[in-house]
């Protein structure tokens, strides 16, 4: 209150501050506060909000005049976090863009992308953390170096909580005494580039192209994309700038972390991902923001890291769906990275063996049906003598039918024999099956009962290891019943096959073989994945069964056979991106074989299919991504799908399907006039009717969705922006009718 009185003199300035407020609260923009200092935009402050004091970001001067709260009703800013430079203007612009593009409240977006701990601590707590960080960054003047001191410094640099992060690089690399960038001479020498790598690098390092373009580094698996990233990074680091390297899932790529740390031993490397403790995440983020970290290695959330000296953004495996956030603000980190590159005028490198069709489209010249926005840098060859494995399609329709009442074996005879041959030669095989659990459903042969989930419109999966029926949608789990719950029949049988069962059946079919499995079930505990991978690398596994988890990035040297056990489902999925994802997965899986020159010659990729003539497999057989992409793009163009149109999905969850659809119908009605107006200007907007989602009920909540399609992206964004206030009001009205949640997803990955 006393602070308020001080305002009467009129000396306090009025500042707009972003605070955390979800979209549904109806608060879209910043709130006004009074400040005794003209804090610059980007300053992190603590402000009262309701009964709490929360962290906020100064957005700019507050608005005076009509429609604004009078000064007397404004509360003063409690304090600013000291010694923390304001977030840069570029950061504010990135957040503004992301909020507008993905239709979220500004404050929600801004707070969501800050380290969680920073959102909670006050100035005193921050002061303590900053002091600790300073000690790490600026250790007392060095005494004559001794081994003991170096060890001590390393111990100080790694917080105690890091002890179990042995596989990660230390947050602060050892000789970090200077606050500026360290001389590049500390970097380990680069590997000799192949002609293809050299050509890509020459293009990337050519700084006469201004503004720096976004490049699509299209390199087959094993072509040495990482080496190109590293050499590009080295050149950028040498000019005193920072590098942001993004990977889809950091826990699956400890190899990249190790390589970066090894190459840039004298640099400060920090990681940013959700696997860090809150304290580590804050420390790493602050080091990036202060310009103390040279390289930031992170997952999608890292795209928002403030970097005062940013010089390069790398997005590895740019096609990976993990770059898209799947709840809350559903942003695409890949797309935001491209935007950020434009904004800060730094080069962006998107890397993939199977680029997303959007990126591929953008990398094709205008004359060839693309947009010419990106520069295509192809690297088709594998490094060294490694070759892609020969693809063999097994036509399941030509195999002998199993006897009545019997199940077809997991692997067709010729494939099983090929695996057995590998075992004899001491080589490894990888069997890919993208379905975990023992069997997707249990079935009573007498009365027809099936293991449905009582809370979802889905089957519960049978997990044999702990004898449970588990719903993969809501998590509901129960002990497997001894007999059919409906008729008492003791003979309930698994239908279909998951990784757990495949592992069991392969162990039976290949007596003496060491069969291992990697999927989400066996890698739930921290360190379990690393342990499993290590045993594969050590040659303790002959046959590895796994989900898509194993297909990504791992450098298995002894695998000479990769098989897709049951990949057909994606061919006929309702989602238009299913084929694209499946092709990427199969090609990536194939890339696990033949990485070692000594065994590359007889490496094989087997595919069990009922549709051997399908164009997807035909393109896979020839490793012809280009043909696959062109065929897919043609289909997309004919159907008016992305990248030839732009989509947004409005989703609703309610107690009944009727309530969910009613809300969507009303939401559609509320934007019809605006849509018609935009269409008069060539917006090409189309509103589809509301329909139940693929899995309609999850955890007793009914879900429905409505697709909005547009020829012009600006029209789509304008429509969503105009409709949002009406939707907020509609949602309020519909609550008593059972509406629970609603959200809009711009550029949805799955429809
Ligand atoms: Zn029964
Ligand atoms: Zn369920």
XYZ file of C-alpha atoms and ligand atoms in Angstrom:
753
model
C 0.000 0.000 0.000
C 2.782 2.412 0.895
C 4.190 2.001 -2.574
C 0.818 2.957 -3.999
C 0.814 6.208 -2.110
C 4.104 7.063 -3.662
C 2.435 6.994 -7.057
C 0.463 10.110 -6.307
C 3.501 12.169 -7.131
C 3.294 10.621 -10.597
C 6.955 9.614 -10.613
C 6.323 5.920 -11.082
C 6.300 4.624 -14.603
C 3.630 2.359 -15.928
C 4.912 -0.932 -17.334
C 3.231 -3.798 -19.155
C 4.290 -7.148 -17.677
C 3.694 -10.644 -19.009
C 2.538 -13.068 -16.362
C 1.574 -16.695 -16.586
C -2.042 -16.934 -17.636
C -3.396 -19.784 -19.696
C -5.357 -19.027 -22.842
C -8.548 -20.118 -21.153
C -8.328 -17.417 -18.511
C -9.138 -14.964 -21.280
C -6.049 -12.888 -20.488
C -4.287 -12.633 -23.828
C -1.896 -9.723 -23.351
C 0.266 -8.275 -20.585
C -0.939 -6.644 -17.346
C -0.010 -3.142 -16.283
C 2.004 -2.483 -13.140
C 3.719 0.514 -11.604
C 7.486 0.646 -11.310
C 9.852 2.944 -9.459
C 12.374 2.464 -12.241
C 11.896 2.334 -15.990
C 12.895 -1.335 -16.245
C 13.723 -2.119 -19.865
C 11.641 -4.642 -21.805
C 12.780 -8.173 -21.084
C 13.561 -7.547 -17.408
C 12.473 -10.391 -15.144
C 10.399 -9.083 -12.290
C 8.236 -10.323 -9.429
C 4.724 -8.934 -9.372
C 1.605 -9.485 -7.290
C -1.105 -11.466 -9.082
C -4.209 -12.123 -7.056
C -2.945 -13.340 -3.699
C 0.378 -14.581 -5.007
C 3.596 -12.982 -6.112
C 4.678 -14.396 -9.459
C 7.482 -13.956 -11.950
C 6.814 -11.831 -14.982
C 8.639 -10.358 -17.946
C 8.530 -6.613 -18.611
C 7.008 -6.264 -22.042
C 7.250 -2.510 -22.513
C 5.620 0.720 -21.382
C 2.050 0.353 -20.189
C -0.792 1.902 -22.103
C -2.351 5.098 -20.805
C -5.649 6.549 -21.770
C -9.139 5.372 -22.475
C -10.024 1.768 -21.730
C -6.997 1.351 -19.477
C -7.141 0.799 -15.761
C -6.601 4.053 -13.877
C -3.245 4.316 -12.144
C -4.831 4.131 -8.692
C -5.906 0.566 -9.397
C -2.473 -0.620 -10.487
C -0.173 -2.526 -8.186
C 3.544 -1.869 -7.974
C 6.162 -4.289 -9.236
C 7.531 -6.074 -6.167
C 11.134 -6.389 -7.316
C 13.343 -7.193 -10.271
C 15.729 -10.153 -10.339
C 19.105 -8.458 -9.899
C 22.159 -9.064 -12.086
C 20.098 -10.799 -14.723
C 20.326 -8.915 -18.014
C 16.955 -8.291 -19.692
C 15.877 -10.916 -22.179
C 16.938 -9.686 -25.603
C 14.532 -8.036 -28.045
C 14.874 -11.049 -30.344
C 13.650 -13.320 -27.587
C 10.608 -11.137 -27.001
C 9.875 -11.147 -30.709
C 10.229 -14.938 -30.918
C 7.774 -15.346 -28.053
C 5.376 -12.846 -29.617
C 5.502 -14.681 -32.922
C 5.048 -18.102 -31.324
C 2.086 -16.894 -29.256
C 0.395 -15.344 -32.284
C 1.138 -18.214 -34.608
C 0.114 -20.996 -32.245
C -2.795 -19.010 -30.815
C -1.734 -18.874 -27.195
C -1.730 -16.127 -24.595
C 1.514 -14.128 -24.638
C 2.145 -14.567 -20.936
C 1.561 -18.294 -21.104
C 4.039 -18.628 -23.954
C 6.669 -16.434 -22.296
C 6.505 -18.234 -18.965
C 6.309 -21.695 -20.473
C 9.635 -21.307 -22.238
C 11.556 -20.071 -19.198
C 13.237 -22.611 -16.884
C 10.623 -23.767 -14.353
C 12.773 -22.736 -11.406
C 13.137 -19.193 -12.684
C 9.369 -18.842 -12.619
C 9.204 -19.680 -8.931
C 12.102 -18.006 -7.159
C 12.198 -14.508 -5.701
C 15.056 -12.013 -5.816
C 16.742 -13.387 -2.679
C 16.663 -16.984 -3.910
C 17.839 -15.863 -7.307
C 20.698 -13.936 -5.680
C 21.920 -17.098 -3.980
C 21.841 -19.095 -7.179
C 23.574 -16.352 -9.084
C 26.371 -16.231 -6.523
C 26.866 -19.964 -6.831
C 26.921 -19.742 -10.607
C 29.433 -16.915 -10.478
C 31.790 -19.060 -8.465
C 31.577 -21.679 -11.179
C 32.103 -19.166 -13.961
C 34.780 -17.078 -12.288
C 36.789 -19.248 -9.974
C 39.345 -17.445 -7.767
C 42.598 -16.567 -9.580
C 44.429 -19.769 -10.442
C 47.306 -20.916 -8.285
C 50.039 -22.945 -9.974
C 48.031 -25.758 -11.544
C 48.056 -29.057 -9.774
C 46.102 -32.183 -10.486
C 44.271 -31.842 -7.207
C 43.003 -28.361 -7.997
C 41.813 -29.344 -11.424
C 39.888 -32.218 -9.935
C 38.428 -29.878 -7.352
C 37.376 -27.359 -9.973
C 35.686 -30.074 -11.951
C 33.874 -31.228 -8.840
C 32.673 -27.680 -8.150
C 31.503 -27.249 -11.696
C 29.263 -30.287 -11.551
C 26.469 -29.924 -9.016
C 26.041 -32.875 -6.711
C 22.837 -33.835 -8.451
C 24.879 -34.481 -11.556
C 26.581 -37.484 -10.070
C 24.140 -39.818 -11.777
C 24.527 -38.035 -15.091
C 27.864 -39.575 -15.774
C 27.139 -40.003 -19.460
C 26.427 -36.321 -19.987
C 29.082 -33.734 -20.520
C 29.738 -31.667 -17.426
C 27.737 -28.453 -17.573
C 30.945 -26.472 -17.439
C 33.945 -27.835 -19.252
C 37.154 -27.750 -17.313
C 39.354 -24.818 -18.371
C 36.537 -22.341 -18.093
C 38.311 -19.452 -16.475
C 37.808 -16.738 -19.068
C 34.345 -15.269 -19.349
C 34.574 -14.704 -23.098
C 34.911 -17.364 -25.737
C 37.992 -19.499 -25.445
C 40.456 -19.648 -28.311
C 39.404 -22.073 -30.992
C 42.777 -23.755 -30.843
C 41.427 -25.858 -28.009
C 39.090 -27.604 -30.454
C 40.106 -31.072 -31.486
C 41.076 -31.376 -35.122
C 38.223 -32.087 -37.492
C 38.069 -35.300 -39.477
C 39.010 -35.122 -43.117
C 35.879 -34.241 -45.042
C 34.654 -36.424 -47.889
C 34.077 -34.607 -51.199
C 30.334 -34.458 -50.454
C 30.910 -33.096 -46.965
C 33.403 -30.587 -48.317
C 30.902 -29.388 -50.883
C 28.151 -28.978 -48.287
C 30.564 -27.169 -45.970
C 31.743 -24.833 -48.701
C 28.134 -23.789 -49.258
C 27.435 -23.455 -45.538
C 30.561 -21.412 -44.864
C 30.044 -19.102 -47.828
C 29.057 -15.928 -46.030
C 28.537 -13.933 -49.195
C 24.987 -15.287 -49.284
C 23.053 -12.754 -47.242
C 20.893 -12.965 -45.291
C 22.126 -16.423 -44.281
C 19.733 -18.974 -45.757
C 18.106 -22.010 -44.226
C 19.775 -25.114 -45.617
C 18.379 -28.599 -45.836
C 21.268 -31.001 -45.370
C 19.873 -34.119 -46.978
C 22.346 -36.822 -46.127
C 21.681 -40.536 -46.134
C 22.104 -42.297 -42.782
C 25.811 -42.710 -42.215
C 26.728 -39.905 -44.629
C 28.401 -37.959 -41.846
C 25.925 -35.127 -41.264
C 27.207 -34.737 -37.716
C 30.715 -34.088 -38.990
C 29.332 -31.295 -41.166
C 27.488 -29.789 -38.188
C 30.656 -29.950 -36.116
C 32.889 -28.315 -38.715
C 30.304 -25.638 -39.384
C 30.000 -25.071 -35.645
C 33.755 -24.857 -35.323
C 33.925 -22.070 -37.886
C 31.121 -20.186 -36.129
C 32.686 -20.653 -32.684
C 35.972 -19.334 -34.044
C 34.254 -16.018 -34.751
C 33.215 -15.797 -31.117
C 29.595 -16.737 -31.609
C 27.311 -19.297 -29.985
C 25.867 -22.439 -31.527
C 22.465 -23.950 -30.829
C 22.221 -27.638 -31.754
C 18.902 -29.347 -31.479
C 18.156 -33.053 -31.404
C 14.709 -34.665 -31.212
C 15.337 -36.774 -28.112
C 18.458 -36.125 -26.148
C 18.246 -39.349 -24.172
C 18.538 -41.323 -27.367
C 21.579 -39.466 -28.595
C 24.279 -39.592 -25.933
C 26.654 -40.242 -28.823
C 26.148 -36.756 -30.224
C 26.700 -35.187 -26.821
C 29.902 -37.143 -26.437
C 31.103 -36.171 -29.898
C 30.441 -32.480 -29.354
C 32.187 -32.584 -25.990
C 35.147 -34.418 -27.457
C 35.534 -32.087 -30.429
C 35.137 -28.894 -28.429
C 36.906 -29.860 -25.242
C 37.904 -26.275 -24.503
C 34.423 -24.858 -24.919
C 31.607 -24.472 -22.517
C 28.871 -26.846 -23.578
C 25.525 -26.943 -21.849
C 22.531 -29.145 -22.454
C 18.901 -28.145 -22.127
C 16.197 -30.767 -21.957
C 13.508 -31.976 -19.615
C 15.742 -34.702 -18.159
C 17.782 -32.181 -16.175
C 17.069 -31.261 -12.577
C 15.397 -27.841 -12.200
C 18.643 -26.458 -10.764
C 20.726 -27.723 -13.690
C 18.254 -26.397 -16.192
C 18.329 -22.961 -14.626
C 22.118 -22.940 -14.478
C 22.525 -24.020 -18.089
C 19.924 -21.544 -19.286
C 21.537 -18.654 -17.422
C 24.952 -19.564 -18.840
C 23.485 -19.459 -22.330
C 21.699 -16.176 -21.643
C 24.823 -14.541 -20.195
C 26.771 -15.585 -23.265
C 28.977 -17.844 -21.127
C 28.024 -21.069 -22.871
C 29.425 -21.554 -26.361
C 27.305 -24.498 -27.407
C 23.780 -25.299 -26.329
C 22.680 -28.829 -27.067
C 19.014 -29.382 -26.484
C 15.610 -30.732 -27.346
C 12.702 -28.692 -28.669
C 12.440 -26.422 -25.641
C 15.984 -25.184 -26.344
C 14.767 -23.231 -29.358
C 13.704 -20.482 -26.941
C 17.083 -20.184 -25.214
C 18.233 -16.562 -25.195
C 21.665 -16.455 -26.844
C 23.284 -13.016 -27.136
C 25.969 -14.189 -29.574
C 23.959 -16.698 -31.598
C 25.726 -17.642 -34.824
C 24.209 -20.935 -35.963
C 21.173 -23.136 -35.391
C 21.311 -26.826 -36.258
C 18.161 -28.967 -36.207
C 19.206 -32.599 -36.496
C 16.622 -35.155 -37.721
C 14.406 -32.233 -38.620
C 11.584 -34.538 -39.746
C 11.165 -36.026 -36.267
C 7.662 -35.517 -34.825
C 9.220 -34.920 -31.385
C 9.973 -31.361 -32.455
C 6.288 -30.624 -32.185
C 4.951 -30.069 -28.691
C 1.867 -32.216 -28.195
C 0.052 -30.330 -25.453
C -0.389 -26.785 -24.217
C 1.207 -24.469 -26.736
C 1.665 -26.866 -29.625
C 4.657 -25.264 -31.241
C 7.020 -26.792 -33.753
C 10.589 -26.177 -32.624
C 11.832 -26.908 -36.142
C 9.632 -24.217 -37.647
C 10.445 -21.748 -34.881
C 14.154 -22.411 -35.433
C 13.728 -21.379 -39.069
C 11.843 -18.259 -37.988
C 14.511 -17.477 -35.407
C 17.220 -17.805 -38.036
C 15.473 -15.172 -40.172
C 14.909 -12.951 -37.169
C 18.492 -13.011 -35.944
C 20.026 -13.339 -39.401
C 21.884 -16.521 -38.572
C 22.124 -19.627 -40.740
C 19.853 -22.561 -39.936
C 20.791 -26.093 -40.931
C 18.029 -28.694 -41.032
C 19.461 -32.179 -41.309
C 17.761 -35.436 -42.258
C 18.027 -38.533 -44.402
C 14.265 -38.368 -44.887
C 13.284 -34.712 -44.694
C 9.725 -33.796 -43.805
C 7.746 -33.207 -46.969
C 7.278 -29.597 -45.884
C 11.028 -29.027 -45.762
C 11.578 -30.982 -48.959
C 8.964 -28.845 -50.702
C 10.678 -25.689 -49.425
C 14.027 -26.930 -50.704
C 12.816 -27.537 -54.256
C 13.307 -24.651 -56.667
C 10.239 -22.672 -57.684
C 10.561 -23.923 -61.258
C 10.345 -27.495 -60.002
C 7.177 -27.101 -58.011
C 8.743 -26.036 -54.709
C 9.075 -22.694 -52.948
C 12.855 -22.318 -53.189
C 12.925 -21.024 -49.620
C 15.619 -23.439 -48.456
C 18.869 -24.447 -50.030
C 19.237 -28.167 -50.682
C 22.601 -29.689 -49.793
C 22.607 -33.390 -50.730
C 25.042 -35.953 -49.343
C 23.884 -39.254 -50.830
C 26.856 -41.489 -49.975
C 27.757 -43.282 -46.795
C 31.097 -42.406 -45.271
C 33.877 -44.948 -45.700
C 32.940 -48.235 -47.261
C 29.605 -48.462 -45.456
C 26.733 -49.234 -47.805
C 23.000 -49.270 -47.280
C 21.760 -52.846 -46.836
C 20.073 -54.683 -49.665
C 16.288 -54.594 -49.216
C 14.394 -57.894 -49.408
C 10.623 -57.908 -49.407
C 8.905 -61.064 -48.193
C 5.500 -61.481 -49.803
C 3.487 -62.860 -46.883
C 0.708 -63.884 -49.282
C 2.920 -66.536 -50.900
C 3.880 -68.251 -47.634
C 2.249 -71.555 -46.661
C -0.867 -70.986 -44.559
C -0.617 -72.081 -40.912
C -2.668 -75.123 -39.882
C -6.206 -74.331 -38.672
C -6.130 -72.974 -35.139
C -2.458 -72.223 -35.385
C -0.800 -68.870 -35.643
C 1.618 -67.840 -38.360
C 5.165 -67.645 -36.976
C 6.531 -64.227 -36.041
C 9.176 -64.372 -38.731
C 8.785 -66.159 -42.054
C 11.070 -69.155 -42.485
C 13.601 -67.539 -44.906
C 13.958 -64.548 -42.598
C 14.404 -66.740 -39.556
C 17.109 -68.673 -41.401
C 18.869 -65.455 -42.343
C 18.845 -64.417 -38.690
C 20.221 -67.817 -37.658
C 23.040 -67.417 -40.184
C 23.978 -64.094 -38.606
C 24.103 -65.653 -35.190
C 26.472 -68.319 -36.504
C 28.741 -65.642 -37.935
C 28.704 -63.673 -34.703
C 26.719 -60.814 -36.230
C 23.648 -59.119 -34.847
C 20.099 -58.684 -36.121
C 17.555 -56.018 -35.311
C 13.852 -56.851 -35.543
C 11.626 -53.816 -35.608
C 8.068 -54.048 -34.346
C 6.376 -50.823 -33.474
C 4.007 -52.185 -30.872
C 4.990 -52.790 -27.295
C 3.468 -55.221 -24.818
C 2.857 -58.937 -25.278
C -0.327 -58.813 -27.299
C -2.538 -55.863 -28.225
C -5.653 -57.641 -26.978
C -6.832 -60.727 -25.058
C -9.779 -62.633 -26.450
C -12.199 -65.303 -25.199
C -12.785 -67.876 -27.914
C -16.045 -69.028 -26.310
C -18.069 -65.842 -25.864
C -16.033 -63.314 -27.815
C -15.049 -61.153 -24.809
C -12.117 -58.823 -25.513
C -9.903 -56.902 -23.125
C -11.425 -53.476 -23.691
C -10.634 -50.531 -21.458
C -13.657 -49.546 -19.368
C -12.611 -45.894 -19.629
C -11.536 -45.613 -23.270
C -12.661 -46.726 -26.685
C -9.534 -48.868 -26.966
C -8.264 -52.345 -26.119
C -6.093 -52.936 -23.100
C -2.722 -54.412 -23.978
C -1.598 -57.655 -22.375
C 1.786 -57.276 -20.646
C 3.043 -60.705 -19.686
C 6.038 -59.644 -17.597
C 3.834 -58.272 -14.811
C 0.669 -60.082 -15.947
C -1.355 -56.949 -16.421
C -3.868 -55.632 -18.885
C -2.787 -52.061 -19.432
C -4.471 -49.294 -21.355
C -1.917 -47.326 -23.354
C -4.260 -44.345 -23.540
C -5.322 -43.747 -19.944
C -2.881 -45.988 -18.089
C -5.615 -48.057 -16.407
C -4.076 -51.397 -15.419
C -5.438 -54.566 -13.834
C -4.180 -58.069 -13.161
C -4.957 -60.388 -16.016
C -8.118 -62.335 -15.082
C -7.689 -66.115 -14.635
C -10.799 -66.755 -16.661
C -13.053 -64.838 -19.013
C -14.858 -62.184 -16.911
C -18.032 -62.739 -18.961
C -18.392 -66.533 -19.252
C -15.752 -68.038 -16.982
C -13.923 -69.793 -19.820
C -10.341 -70.454 -18.656
C -8.991 -70.325 -22.161
C -8.497 -66.645 -22.979
C -5.869 -66.115 -25.620
C -3.653 -63.304 -26.810
C -4.427 -61.938 -30.260
C -1.675 -60.342 -32.289
C 1.871 -59.706 -31.278
C 3.831 -57.025 -29.457
C 7.575 -56.744 -28.800
C 7.373 -58.757 -25.578
C 5.818 -61.707 -27.369
C 8.114 -61.378 -30.367
C 11.075 -61.579 -28.011
C 9.643 -64.734 -26.423
C 8.837 -66.375 -29.760
C 12.250 -65.617 -31.212
C 13.956 -67.091 -28.174
C 11.899 -70.268 -28.778
C 12.542 -70.335 -32.513
C 16.280 -69.709 -32.140
C 17.409 -71.979 -29.295
C 20.577 -70.716 -27.662
C 20.320 -67.246 -29.171
C 20.585 -64.261 -26.882
C 17.478 -62.220 -27.611
C 17.176 -58.728 -26.156
C 14.495 -56.081 -26.266
C 14.444 -52.301 -26.187
C 11.134 -50.473 -25.879
C 9.461 -47.990 -23.568
C 8.565 -50.768 -21.090
C 12.080 -52.003 -20.411
C 13.720 -48.566 -20.453
C 11.402 -46.830 -18.029
C 14.031 -46.536 -15.308
C 16.806 -44.023 -15.532
C 19.904 -45.477 -17.096
C 18.092 -48.592 -18.337
C 18.337 -47.546 -21.980
C 22.061 -46.832 -21.735
C 22.543 -50.214 -20.076
C 20.611 -52.021 -22.798
C 22.459 -50.202 -25.565
C 25.791 -50.961 -23.960
C 25.012 -54.673 -23.902
C 24.160 -54.533 -27.613
C 27.406 -52.708 -28.363
C 29.333 -55.199 -26.256
C 27.981 -58.015 -28.409
C 25.980 -59.578 -25.590
C 22.846 -59.670 -27.736
C 22.400 -61.691 -30.949
C 18.912 -60.558 -31.851
C 17.523 -57.225 -30.710
C 13.764 -56.695 -30.747
C 12.706 -53.094 -30.555
C 10.226 -50.356 -31.312
C 11.050 -47.186 -33.218
C 13.156 -46.254 -30.202
C 16.078 -48.336 -31.532
C 15.784 -47.095 -35.095
C 16.962 -43.612 -34.234
C 20.574 -42.588 -34.451
C 22.283 -45.465 -32.682
C 25.534 -46.474 -34.220
C 25.404 -50.265 -34.058
C 28.549 -51.627 -35.668
C 27.722 -55.340 -35.700
C 24.177 -55.316 -37.009
C 23.994 -56.767 -40.491
C 20.306 -57.593 -40.656
C 17.360 -55.340 -39.944
C 13.831 -56.655 -40.342
C 10.471 -54.920 -40.160
C 8.171 -57.589 -38.729
C 4.817 -56.008 -39.451
C 5.023 -52.590 -41.104
C 1.875 -52.686 -43.278
C -0.559 -50.877 -40.976
C 0.825 -47.463 -41.907
C 0.006 -48.021 -45.582
C -3.693 -47.720 -44.935
C -3.833 -45.385 -41.945
C -6.317 -42.540 -42.068
C -3.593 -40.044 -41.177
C -2.122 -38.542 -44.330
C 1.329 -38.384 -42.758
C 1.458 -42.086 -41.836
C 3.285 -43.121 -45.019
C 5.833 -40.339 -44.650
C 6.553 -41.368 -41.059
C 6.753 -45.044 -41.956
C 9.169 -44.429 -44.800
C 11.388 -42.377 -42.508
C 11.268 -45.067 -39.838
C 12.098 -47.920 -42.209
C 14.922 -46.006 -43.844
C 16.281 -45.025 -40.481
C 16.046 -48.632 -39.303
C 17.796 -49.820 -42.455
C 20.516 -47.313 -41.656
C 21.346 -49.293 -38.491
C 22.766 -52.072 -40.648
C 25.935 -52.086 -42.667
C 27.610 -49.191 -40.913
C 30.836 -51.119 -40.713
C 32.685 -51.531 -43.988
C 33.751 -55.071 -43.111
C 30.152 -56.318 -42.975
C 28.400 -53.818 -45.236
C 28.639 -56.123 -48.247
C 26.198 -58.673 -46.898
C 23.920 -56.402 -44.888
C 20.213 -56.782 -45.489
C 16.942 -55.082 -44.679
C 13.986 -57.494 -44.671
C 10.394 -56.354 -44.850
C 7.476 -58.729 -44.169
C 4.526 -57.430 -46.133
C 1.244 -58.410 -47.693
C 1.638 -55.588 -50.214
C 5.077 -56.004 -51.767
C 4.188 -53.892 -54.797
C 3.182 -50.871 -52.752
C 4.997 -47.726 -53.995
C 6.367 -47.084 -50.501
C 8.239 -50.386 -50.490
C 9.275 -49.912 -54.074
C 10.917 -46.597 -53.166
C 12.437 -48.180 -50.059
C 13.893 -51.015 -52.123
C 15.800 -48.462 -54.185
C 16.429 -46.080 -51.254
C 14.854 -43.493 -53.443
C 13.630 -40.820 -51.079
C 13.312 -38.392 -53.935
C 10.862 -40.603 -55.825
C 8.931 -41.282 -52.651
C 8.740 -37.583 -51.818
C 7.649 -36.598 -55.326
C 4.917 -39.251 -55.344
C 3.690 -38.194 -51.916
C 3.726 -34.522 -52.853
C 1.704 -35.277 -55.951
C -0.902 -37.035 -53.811
C -0.924 -34.179 -51.326
C -1.367 -31.641 -54.075
C -4.276 -33.559 -55.576
C -5.927 -33.848 -52.162
C -5.154 -30.240 -51.181
C -3.147 -31.309 -48.150
C -0.032 -29.685 -46.609
C 2.300 -28.337 -47.832
C -0.197 -27.244 -50.499
C -2.657 -26.062 -47.873
C -2.489 -25.013 -44.243
C -4.345 -26.718 -41.452
C -5.528 -26.031 -37.961
C -7.383 -28.479 -35.779
C -9.877 -27.379 -33.176
C -10.234 -30.070 -30.526
C -12.749 -30.382 -27.750
C -13.093 -32.722 -24.787
C -16.346 -33.170 -22.956
C -18.357 -35.507 -20.755
C -20.368 -36.596 -23.781
C -19.576 -36.768 -27.480
C -22.647 -34.599 -28.061
C -21.310 -31.825 -25.838
C -17.916 -31.897 -27.545
C -19.448 -31.712 -31.000
C -21.975 -29.050 -30.011
C -19.146 -26.790 -28.901
C -17.294 -27.371 -32.181
C -20.457 -26.738 -34.226
C -21.043 -23.474 -32.376
C -17.384 -22.554 -32.770
C -17.717 -23.112 -36.505
C -20.880 -21.009 -36.659
C -19.094 -18.243 -34.755
C -16.387 -17.944 -37.386
C -18.474 -18.465 -40.501
C -18.938 -14.772 -41.232
C -15.247 -14.038 -40.766
C -14.332 -17.011 -42.928
C -16.667 -15.838 -45.713
C -15.112 -12.395 -45.593
C -11.585 -13.780 -45.759
C -12.643 -16.063 -48.599
C -13.790 -13.037 -50.571
C -10.168 -11.938 -50.395
C -8.925 -15.309 -51.633
C -8.266 -16.965 -48.271
C -9.534 -20.327 -49.483
C -10.845 -21.298 -46.058
C -12.785 -24.495 -45.574
C -14.408 -25.613 -42.330
C -14.929 -29.356 -42.010
C -17.692 -30.829 -39.848
C -16.899 -31.900 -36.304
C -16.084 -35.613 -35.943
C -15.038 -37.917 -33.090
C -11.250 -38.386 -32.815
C -9.654 -41.697 -33.827
C -9.743 -42.893 -30.234
C -12.967 -41.253 -29.279
C -13.025 -41.796 -25.512
C -9.979 -41.630 -23.238
C -10.225 -41.819 -19.448
C -14.003 -41.371 -19.673
C -13.648 -38.161 -21.618
C -15.171 -37.890 -25.076
C -13.095 -36.171 -27.722
C -14.016 -34.556 -31.002
C -12.198 -32.436 -33.536
C -12.840 -30.068 -36.386
C -10.440 -29.383 -39.214
C -9.930 -25.919 -40.667
C -8.151 -25.771 -44.003
C -6.804 -22.739 -45.824
C -5.098 -21.989 -49.106
C -3.440 -18.935 -47.577
C -1.681 -19.158 -44.245
C -2.286 -15.506 -43.259
C -6.023 -16.043 -43.764
C -5.949 -19.051 -41.457
C -4.104 -17.162 -38.721
C -6.370 -14.143 -39.083
C -9.444 -16.345 -38.829
C -8.177 -18.073 -35.683
C -7.247 -14.769 -34.111
C -10.634 -13.246 -34.848
C -12.488 -16.307 -33.612
C -10.633 -16.780 -30.335
C -12.652 -14.288 -28.216
C -15.899 -15.879 -29.426
C -14.555 -19.359 -28.650
C -13.541 -18.298 -25.164
C -17.079 -17.043 -24.554
C -18.603 -20.182 -26.064
C -16.427 -22.373 -23.882
C -17.716 -20.531 -20.803
C -21.322 -21.067 -21.910
C -20.725 -24.727 -22.660
C -19.115 -25.635 -19.346
C -22.418 -26.472 -17.650
C -23.234 -28.720 -20.645
C -20.164 -30.820 -19.978
C -17.407 -29.189 -22.041
C -14.101 -29.832 -20.291
C -11.311 -28.501 -22.499
C -10.716 -27.126 -25.939
C -7.595 -26.229 -27.835
C -6.495 -25.223 -31.265
C -3.537 -26.960 -32.900
C -1.923 -25.041 -35.760
C -0.088 -27.242 -38.275
C -1.248 -30.434 -36.508
C 0.995 -33.441 -37.074
C -1.775 -36.008 -36.999
C -5.332 -35.589 -38.190
Zn -15.907 -65.614 -22.471
Zn -8.025 -46.523 -20.986
